[in-house]
């Protein structure tokens, strides 16, 4: 989604924040633009080749990196556990779980 071409459309005072999926940002282009002062900064909770972190981004003083903590809240973890229980019970009752993952999705 955020290729080098699209990143160049951002203003120099822009901050890029990604808590979705690492693959949505061209990290090498982001690192180049940050080093050149073409972007103000970035906050990343996910990485293009997770668990590896792009070393150019890790060295940048314009980047805040978190180890995929976006869902690490008490409420989030409780919700995840409840969804697992619902999926297991639904499957055991002979129905399709609401949050199933199909092989074609992998």
mmCIF file of N, CA and C in Angstrom:
data_model
loop_
_atom_site.group_PDB
_atom_site.id
_atom_site.type_symbol
_atom_site.label_atom_id
_atom_site.label_comp_id
_atom_site.label_asym_id
_atom_site.label_seq_id
_atom_site.Cartn_x
_atom_site.Cartn_y
_atom_site.Cartn_z
ATOM 1 N N UNK A 1 0.810 -1.201 0.000
ATOM 2 C CA UNK A 1 0.000 0.000 0.000
ATOM 3 C C UNK A 1 0.848 1.258 0.000
ATOM 4 N N UNK A 2 1.823 1.328 0.891
ATOM 5 C CA UNK A 2 2.686 2.511 0.934
ATOM 6 C C UNK A 2 4.022 2.183 0.272
ATOM 7 N N UNK A 3 3.994 2.239 -1.047
ATOM 8 C CA UNK A 3 5.203 2.033 -1.839
ATOM 9 C C UNK A 3 6.043 3.301 -1.780
ATOM 10 N N UNK A 4 7.226 3.259 -2.364
ATOM 11 C CA UNK A 4 8.081 4.449 -2.409
ATOM 12 C C UNK A 4 7.340 5.602 -3.079
ATOM 13 N N UNK A 5 6.639 5.315 -4.155
ATOM 14 C CA UNK A 5 5.897 6.363 -4.874
ATOM 15 C C UNK A 5 4.845 7.007 -3.980
ATOM 16 N N UNK A 6 4.126 6.205 -3.254
ATOM 17 C CA UNK A 6 3.075 6.752 -2.384
ATOM 18 C C UNK A 6 3.661 7.466 -1.165
ATOM 19 N N UNK A 7 4.740 6.947 -0.620
ATOM 20 C CA UNK A 7 5.380 7.622 0.507
ATOM 21 C C UNK A 7 5.849 9.018 0.106
ATOM 22 N N UNK A 8 6.294 9.168 -1.142
ATOM 23 C CA UNK A 8 6.766 10.469 -1.618
ATOM 24 C C UNK A 8 5.642 11.496 -1.700
ATOM 25 N N UNK A 9 4.401 11.057 -1.685
ATOM 26 C CA UNK A 9 3.259 11.976 -1.713
ATOM 27 C C UNK A 9 3.029 12.638 -0.354
ATOM 28 N N UNK A 10 3.635 12.088 0.690
ATOM 29 C CA UNK A 10 3.461 12.635 2.036
ATOM 30 C C UNK A 10 4.309 13.889 2.222
ATOM 31 N N UNK A 11 3.836 14.771 3.071
ATOM 32 C CA UNK A 11 4.570 15.999 3.381
ATOM 33 C C UNK A 11 5.756 15.686 4.289
ATOM 34 N N UNK A 12 6.772 16.529 4.276
ATOM 35 C CA UNK A 12 7.943 16.289 5.124
ATOM 36 C C UNK A 12 7.625 16.265 6.621
ATOM 37 N N UNK A 13 6.540 16.901 7.035
ATOM 38 C CA UNK A 13 6.182 16.898 8.457
ATOM 39 C C UNK A 13 5.297 15.707 8.840
ATOM 40 N N UNK A 14 5.077 14.794 7.905
ATOM 41 C CA UNK A 14 4.206 13.639 8.144
ATOM 42 C C UNK A 14 4.912 12.563 8.970
ATOM 43 N N UNK A 15 4.111 11.878 9.760
ATOM 44 C CA UNK A 15 4.551 10.696 10.508
ATOM 45 C C UNK A 15 3.802 9.493 9.955
ATOM 46 N N UNK A 16 4.503 8.408 9.729
ATOM 47 C CA UNK A 16 3.901 7.169 9.255
ATOM 48 C C UNK A 16 3.739 6.244 10.458
ATOM 49 N N UNK A 17 2.519 5.739 10.655
ATOM 50 C CA UNK A 17 2.237 4.820 11.758
ATOM 51 C C UNK A 17 1.664 3.541 11.168
ATOM 52 N N UNK A 18 2.225 2.412 11.552
ATOM 53 C CA UNK A 18 1.713 1.133 11.070
ATOM 54 C C UNK A 18 1.548 0.166 12.235
ATOM 55 N N UNK A 19 0.296 -0.178 12.507
ATOM 56 C CA UNK A 19 -0.028 -1.204 13.498
ATOM 57 C C UNK A 19 -0.816 -2.335 12.847
ATOM 58 N N UNK A 20 -0.880 -2.331 11.511
ATOM 59 C CA UNK A 20 -1.690 -3.305 10.781
ATOM 60 C C UNK A 20 -0.867 -4.534 10.401
ATOM 61 N N UNK A 21 -0.175 -4.457 9.288
ATOM 62 C CA UNK A 21 0.661 -5.534 8.774
ATOM 63 C C UNK A 21 1.949 -4.918 8.252
ATOM 64 N N UNK A 22 3.058 -5.569 8.520
ATOM 65 C CA UNK A 22 4.345 -5.041 8.101
ATOM 66 C C UNK A 22 4.490 -4.881 6.605
ATOM 67 N N UNK A 23 3.852 -5.760 5.854
ATOM 68 C CA UNK A 23 4.001 -5.763 4.404
ATOM 69 C C UNK A 23 3.373 -4.553 3.717
ATOM 70 N N UNK A 24 2.609 -3.756 4.436
ATOM 71 C CA UNK A 24 1.922 -2.638 3.773
ATOM 72 C C UNK A 24 2.843 -1.453 3.527
ATOM 73 N N UNK A 25 4.056 -1.463 4.065
ATOM 74 C CA UNK A 25 4.989 -0.352 3.876
ATOM 75 C C UNK A 25 6.295 -0.867 3.276
ATOM 76 N N UNK A 26 6.793 -0.152 2.282
ATOM 77 C CA UNK A 26 8.122 -0.419 1.741
ATOM 78 C C UNK A 26 9.120 0.145 2.749
ATOM 79 N N UNK A 27 9.636 -0.716 3.616
ATOM 80 C CA UNK A 27 10.488 -0.262 4.715
ATOM 81 C C UNK A 27 11.794 0.359 4.242
ATOM 82 N N UNK A 28 12.361 -0.146 3.150
ATOM 83 C CA UNK A 28 13.603 0.447 2.648
ATOM 84 C C UNK A 28 13.362 1.866 2.161
ATOM 85 N N UNK A 29 12.262 2.084 1.464
ATOM 86 C CA UNK A 29 11.919 3.437 1.011
ATOM 87 C C UNK A 29 11.646 4.340 2.205
ATOM 88 N N UNK A 30 10.946 3.817 3.200
ATOM 89 C CA UNK A 30 10.663 4.591 4.408
ATOM 90 C C UNK A 30 11.968 4.998 5.089
ATOM 91 N N UNK A 31 12.898 4.071 5.231
ATOM 92 C CA UNK A 31 14.184 4.368 5.873
ATOM 93 C C UNK A 31 14.954 5.427 5.094
ATOM 94 N N UNK A 32 14.984 5.314 3.768
ATOM 95 C CA UNK A 32 15.680 6.313 2.938
ATOM 96 C C UNK A 32 15.085 7.695 3.136
ATOM 97 N N UNK A 33 13.749 7.764 3.124
ATOM 98 C CA UNK A 33 13.075 9.058 3.259
ATOM 99 C C UNK A 33 13.283 9.652 4.649
ATOM 100 N N UNK A 34 13.276 8.832 5.667
ATOM 101 C CA UNK A 34 13.531 9.325 7.023
ATOM 102 C C UNK A 34 14.957 9.859 7.140
ATOM 103 N N UNK A 35 15.917 9.119 6.599
ATOM 104 C CA UNK A 35 17.317 9.553 6.638
ATOM 105 C C UNK A 35 17.522 10.857 5.877
ATOM 106 N N UNK A 36 16.762 11.038 4.794
ATOM 107 C CA UNK A 36 16.887 12.246 3.970
ATOM 108 C C UNK A 36 16.086 13.419 4.534
ATOM 109 N N UNK A 37 15.336 13.183 5.607
ATOM 110 C CA UNK A 37 14.516 14.247 6.181
ATOM 111 C C UNK A 37 13.252 14.527 5.390
ATOM 112 N N UNK A 38 12.870 13.589 4.536
ATOM 113 C CA UNK A 38 11.667 13.756 3.717
ATOM 114 C C UNK A 38 10.402 13.394 4.479
ATOM 115 N N UNK A 39 10.545 12.775 5.635
ATOM 116 C CA UNK A 39 9.433 12.467 6.538
ATOM 117 C C UNK A 39 9.892 12.789 7.955
ATOM 118 N N UNK A 40 8.944 13.208 8.791
ATOM 119 C CA UNK A 40 9.290 13.591 10.166
ATOM 120 C C UNK A 40 9.618 12.380 11.034
ATOM 121 N N UNK A 41 8.903 11.287 10.835
ATOM 122 C CA UNK A 41 9.144 10.125 11.670
ATOM 123 C C UNK A 41 8.198 8.994 11.370
ATOM 124 N N UNK A 42 8.375 7.911 12.118
ATOM 125 C CA UNK A 42 7.524 6.735 11.937
ATOM 126 C C UNK A 42 7.379 6.005 13.263
ATOM 127 N N UNK A 43 6.237 5.364 13.429
ATOM 128 C CA UNK A 43 5.967 4.499 14.564
ATOM 129 C C UNK A 43 5.498 3.162 14.028
ATOM 130 N N UNK A 44 6.231 2.111 14.308
ATOM 131 C CA UNK A 44 5.921 0.795 13.752
ATOM 132 C C UNK A 44 5.764 -0.239 14.859
ATOM 133 N N UNK A 45 4.674 -0.983 14.776
ATOM 134 C CA UNK A 45 4.390 -2.065 15.715
ATOM 135 C C UNK A 45 4.483 -3.414 15.005
ATOM 136 N N UNK A 46 4.620 -3.369 13.697
ATOM 137 C CA UNK A 46 4.718 -4.566 12.859
ATOM 138 C C UNK A 46 5.810 -4.306 11.823
ATOM 139 N N UNK A 47 6.374 -5.387 11.283
ATOM 140 C CA UNK A 47 7.518 -5.233 10.404
ATOM 141 C C UNK A 47 7.365 -6.082 9.153
ATOM 142 N N UNK A 48 7.965 -5.606 8.076
ATOM 143 C CA UNK A 48 7.840 -6.240 6.770
ATOM 144 C C UNK A 48 8.261 -7.709 6.800
ATOM 145 N N UNK A 49 9.344 -8.018 7.491
ATOM 146 C CA UNK A 49 9.848 -9.399 7.553
ATOM 147 C C UNK A 49 9.906 -9.867 9.006
ATOM 148 N N UNK A 50 8.812 -9.661 9.708
ATOM 149 C CA UNK A 50 8.712 -9.993 11.127
ATOM 150 C C UNK A 50 9.040 -11.470 11.363
ATOM 151 N N UNK A 51 9.817 -11.795 12.365
ATOM 152 C CA UNK A 51 10.186 -10.977 13.515
ATOM 153 C C UNK A 51 11.412 -10.093 13.293
ATOM 154 N N UNK A 52 12.075 -10.225 12.134
ATOM 155 C CA UNK A 52 13.249 -9.388 11.874
ATOM 156 C C UNK A 52 12.833 -7.931 11.707
ATOM 157 N N UNK A 53 13.677 -7.042 12.197
ATOM 158 C CA UNK A 53 13.445 -5.605 12.068
ATOM 159 C C UNK A 53 14.484 -5.055 11.099
ATOM 160 N N UNK A 54 14.034 -4.238 10.160
ATOM 161 C CA UNK A 54 14.929 -3.613 9.197
ATOM 162 C C UNK A 54 16.004 -2.831 9.965
ATOM 163 N N UNK A 55 17.287 -3.177 9.801
ATOM 164 C CA UNK A 55 18.339 -2.509 10.571
ATOM 165 C C UNK A 55 18.423 -1.008 10.305
ATOM 166 N N UNK A 56 18.050 -0.580 9.110
ATOM 167 C CA UNK A 56 18.066 0.856 8.806
ATOM 168 C C UNK A 56 17.045 1.592 9.670
ATOM 169 N N UNK A 57 15.911 0.966 9.903
ATOM 170 C CA UNK A 57 14.890 1.583 10.753
ATOM 171 C C UNK A 57 15.305 1.512 12.219
ATOM 172 N N UNK A 58 15.932 0.416 12.606
ATOM 173 C CA UNK A 58 16.354 0.259 14.002
ATOM 174 C C UNK A 58 17.400 1.303 14.390
ATOM 175 N N UNK A 59 18.210 1.734 13.432
ATOM 176 C CA UNK A 59 19.246 2.738 13.705
ATOM 177 C C UNK A 59 18.721 4.168 13.674
ATOM 178 N N UNK A 60 17.559 4.373 13.106
ATOM 179 C CA UNK A 60 17.044 5.731 12.913
ATOM 180 C C UNK A 60 16.522 6.334 14.215
ATOM 181 N N UNK A 61 16.897 7.567 14.457
ATOM 182 C CA UNK A 61 16.382 8.285 15.635
ATOM 183 C C UNK A 61 14.985 8.836 15.381
ATOM 184 N N UNK A 62 14.497 8.691 14.157
ATOM 185 C CA UNK A 62 13.173 9.195 13.792
ATOM 186 C C UNK A 62 12.092 8.115 13.858
ATOM 187 N N UNK A 63 12.451 6.943 14.372
ATOM 188 C CA UNK A 63 11.514 5.817 14.383
ATOM 189 C C UNK A 63 11.323 5.292 15.805
ATOM 190 N N UNK A 64 10.071 5.016 16.146
ATOM 191 C CA UNK A 64 9.744 4.320 17.388
ATOM 192 C C UNK A 64 9.287 2.922 16.987
ATOM 193 N N UNK A 65 9.948 1.911 17.519
ATOM 194 C CA UNK A 65 9.638 0.521 17.188
ATOM 195 C C UNK A 65 9.096 -0.195 18.416
ATOM 196 N N UNK A 66 8.029 -0.942 18.220
ATOM 197 C CA UNK A 66 7.452 -1.765 19.284
ATOM 198 C C UNK A 66 7.371 -3.208 18.795
ATOM 199 N N UNK A 67 7.513 -4.179 19.673
ATOM 200 C CA UNK A 67 7.501 -5.586 19.269
ATOM 201 C C UNK A 67 6.100 -6.176 19.139
ATOM 202 N N UNK A 68 5.328 -5.673 18.200
ATOM 203 C CA UNK A 68 3.996 -6.199 17.889
ATOM 204 C C UNK A 68 3.112 -6.254 19.144
ATOM 205 N N UNK A 69 2.966 -5.107 19.770
ATOM 206 C CA UNK A 69 2.203 -5.028 21.018
ATOM 207 C C UNK A 69 0.811 -4.429 20.856
ATOM 208 N N UNK A 70 0.382 -4.176 19.634
ATOM 209 C CA UNK A 70 -0.893 -3.502 19.417
ATOM 210 C C UNK A 70 -2.084 -4.155 20.096
ATOM 211 N N UNK A 71 -2.034 -5.454 20.244
ATOM 212 C CA UNK A 71 -3.171 -6.147 20.866
ATOM 213 C C UNK A 71 -2.908 -6.495 22.325
ATOM 214 N N UNK A 72 -1.813 -6.034 22.856
ATOM 215 C CA UNK A 72 -1.425 -6.432 24.214
ATOM 216 C C UNK A 72 -2.103 -5.575 25.279
ATOM 217 N N UNK A 73 -3.414 -5.684 25.321
ATOM 218 C CA UNK A 73 -4.181 -5.039 26.389
ATOM 219 C C UNK A 73 -4.968 -6.125 27.099
ATOM 220 N N UNK A 74 -5.340 -5.882 28.315
ATOM 221 C CA UNK A 74 -6.126 -6.866 29.057
ATOM 222 C C UNK A 74 -7.420 -7.175 28.307
ATOM 223 N N UNK A 75 -8.086 -6.113 27.844
ATOM 224 C CA UNK A 75 -9.356 -6.303 27.123
ATOM 225 C C UNK A 75 -9.147 -7.102 25.841
ATOM 226 N N UNK A 76 -8.073 -6.790 25.120
ATOM 227 C CA UNK A 76 -7.788 -7.504 23.878
ATOM 228 C C UNK A 76 -7.515 -8.972 24.102
ATOM 229 N N UNK A 77 -6.749 -9.278 25.116
ATOM 230 C CA UNK A 77 -6.414 -10.675 25.403
ATOM 231 C C UNK A 77 -7.631 -11.450 25.902
ATOM 232 N N UNK A 78 -8.470 -10.818 26.698
ATOM 233 C CA UNK A 78 -9.707 -11.470 27.155
ATOM 234 C C UNK A 78 -10.597 -11.766 25.958
ATOM 235 N N UNK A 79 -10.733 -10.788 25.058
ATOM 236 C CA UNK A 79 -11.557 -10.973 23.860
ATOM 237 C C UNK A 79 -11.016 -12.116 23.001
ATOM 238 N N UNK A 80 -9.702 -12.184 22.832
ATOM 239 C CA UNK A 80 -9.108 -13.268 22.043
ATOM 240 C C UNK A 80 -9.426 -14.623 22.657
ATOM 241 N N UNK A 81 -9.278 -14.731 23.966
ATOM 242 C CA UNK A 81 -9.578 -15.990 24.650
ATOM 243 C C UNK A 81 -11.030 -16.395 24.498
ATOM 244 N N UNK A 82 -11.933 -15.422 24.632
ATOM 245 C CA UNK A 82 -13.360 -15.708 24.481
ATOM 246 C C UNK A 82 -13.680 -16.154 23.060
ATOM 247 N N UNK A 83 -13.024 -15.546 22.073
ATOM 248 C CA UNK A 83 -13.265 -15.939 20.681
ATOM 249 C C UNK A 83 -12.789 -17.362 20.424
ATOM 250 N N UNK A 84 -11.678 -17.744 21.024
ATOM 251 C CA UNK A 84 -11.175 -19.113 20.884
ATOM 252 C C UNK A 84 -12.189 -20.092 21.462
ATOM 253 N N UNK A 85 -12.710 -19.796 22.636
ATOM 254 C CA UNK A 85 -13.701 -20.667 23.280
ATOM 255 C C UNK A 85 -14.950 -20.792 22.414
ATOM 256 N N UNK A 86 -15.429 -19.673 21.880
ATOM 257 C CA UNK A 86 -16.612 -19.695 21.007
ATOM 258 C C UNK A 86 -16.344 -20.557 19.783
ATOM 259 N N UNK A 87 -15.171 -20.404 19.163
ATOM 260 C CA UNK A 87 -14.839 -21.184 17.978
ATOM 261 C C UNK A 87 -14.776 -22.674 18.285
ATOM 262 N N UNK A 88 -14.177 -23.039 19.404
ATOM 263 C CA UNK A 88 -14.083 -24.456 19.775
ATOM 264 C C UNK A 88 -15.470 -25.030 20.044
ATOM 265 N N UNK A 89 -16.281 -24.327 20.815
ATOM 266 C CA UNK A 89 -17.636 -24.814 21.119
ATOM 267 C C UNK A 89 -18.478 -24.935 19.855
ATOM 268 N N UNK A 90 -18.372 -23.950 18.974
ATOM 269 C CA UNK A 90 -19.136 -23.984 17.724
ATOM 270 C C UNK A 90 -18.727 -25.192 16.893
ATOM 271 N N UNK A 91 -17.423 -25.447 16.784
ATOM 272 C CA UNK A 91 -16.917 -26.588 16.032
ATOM 273 C C UNK A 91 -17.385 -27.899 16.660
ATOM 274 N N UNK A 92 -17.309 -28.008 17.980
ATOM 275 C CA UNK A 92 -17.733 -29.227 18.667
ATOM 276 C C UNK A 92 -19.226 -29.478 18.500
ATOM 277 N N UNK A 93 -20.003 -28.418 18.302
ATOM 278 C CA UNK A 93 -21.444 -28.560 18.080
ATOM 279 C C UNK A 93 -21.773 -28.882 16.627
ATOM 280 N N UNK A 94 -20.732 -29.067 15.791
ATOM 281 C CA UNK A 94 -20.948 -29.451 14.401
ATOM 282 C C UNK A 94 -21.189 -28.285 13.459
ATOM 283 N N UNK A 95 -20.873 -27.087 13.860
ATOM 284 C CA UNK A 95 -21.075 -25.904 13.016
ATOM 285 C C UNK A 95 -19.730 -25.308 12.612
ATOM 286 N N UNK A 96 -19.787 -24.402 11.627
ATOM 287 C CA UNK A 96 -18.568 -23.717 11.185
ATOM 288 C C UNK A 96 -18.204 -22.623 12.182
ATOM 289 N N UNK A 97 -16.983 -22.629 12.650
ATOM 290 C CA UNK A 97 -16.550 -21.565 13.566
ATOM 291 C C UNK A 97 -16.576 -20.209 12.850
ATOM 292 N N UNK A 98 -16.953 -19.153 13.548
ATOM 293 C CA UNK A 98 -17.044 -17.839 12.915
ATOM 294 C C UNK A 98 -15.691 -17.268 12.495
ATOM 295 N N UNK A 99 -14.615 -17.684 13.136
ATOM 296 C CA UNK A 99 -13.298 -17.120 12.839
ATOM 297 C C UNK A 99 -12.349 -18.162 12.261
ATOM 298 N N UNK A 100 -12.867 -19.022 11.406
ATOM 299 C CA UNK A 100 -12.024 -20.082 10.862
ATOM 300 C C UNK A 100 -11.040 -19.518 9.837
ATOM 301 N N UNK A 101 -9.910 -20.183 9.709
ATOM 302 C CA UNK A 101 -8.897 -19.820 8.725
ATOM 303 C C UNK A 101 -8.830 -20.950 7.710
ATOM 304 N N UNK A 102 -9.051 -20.609 6.456
ATOM 305 C CA UNK A 102 -9.015 -21.594 5.386
ATOM 306 C C UNK A 102 -7.597 -21.722 4.845
ATOM 307 N N UNK A 103 -7.208 -22.906 4.371
ATOM 308 C CA UNK A 103 -5.863 -23.065 3.799
ATOM 309 C C UNK A 103 -5.580 -22.058 2.683
ATOM 310 N N UNK A 104 -6.599 -21.704 1.915
ATOM 311 C CA UNK A 104 -6.396 -20.742 0.822
ATOM 312 C C UNK A 104 -6.062 -19.344 1.334
ATOM 313 N N UNK A 105 -6.311 -19.083 2.616
ATOM 314 C CA UNK A 105 -6.026 -17.771 3.193
ATOM 315 C C UNK A 105 -4.580 -17.666 3.674
ATOM 316 N N UNK A 106 -3.889 -18.795 3.751
ATOM 317 C CA UNK A 106 -2.523 -18.803 4.287
ATOM 318 C C UNK A 106 -1.502 -18.515 3.214
#
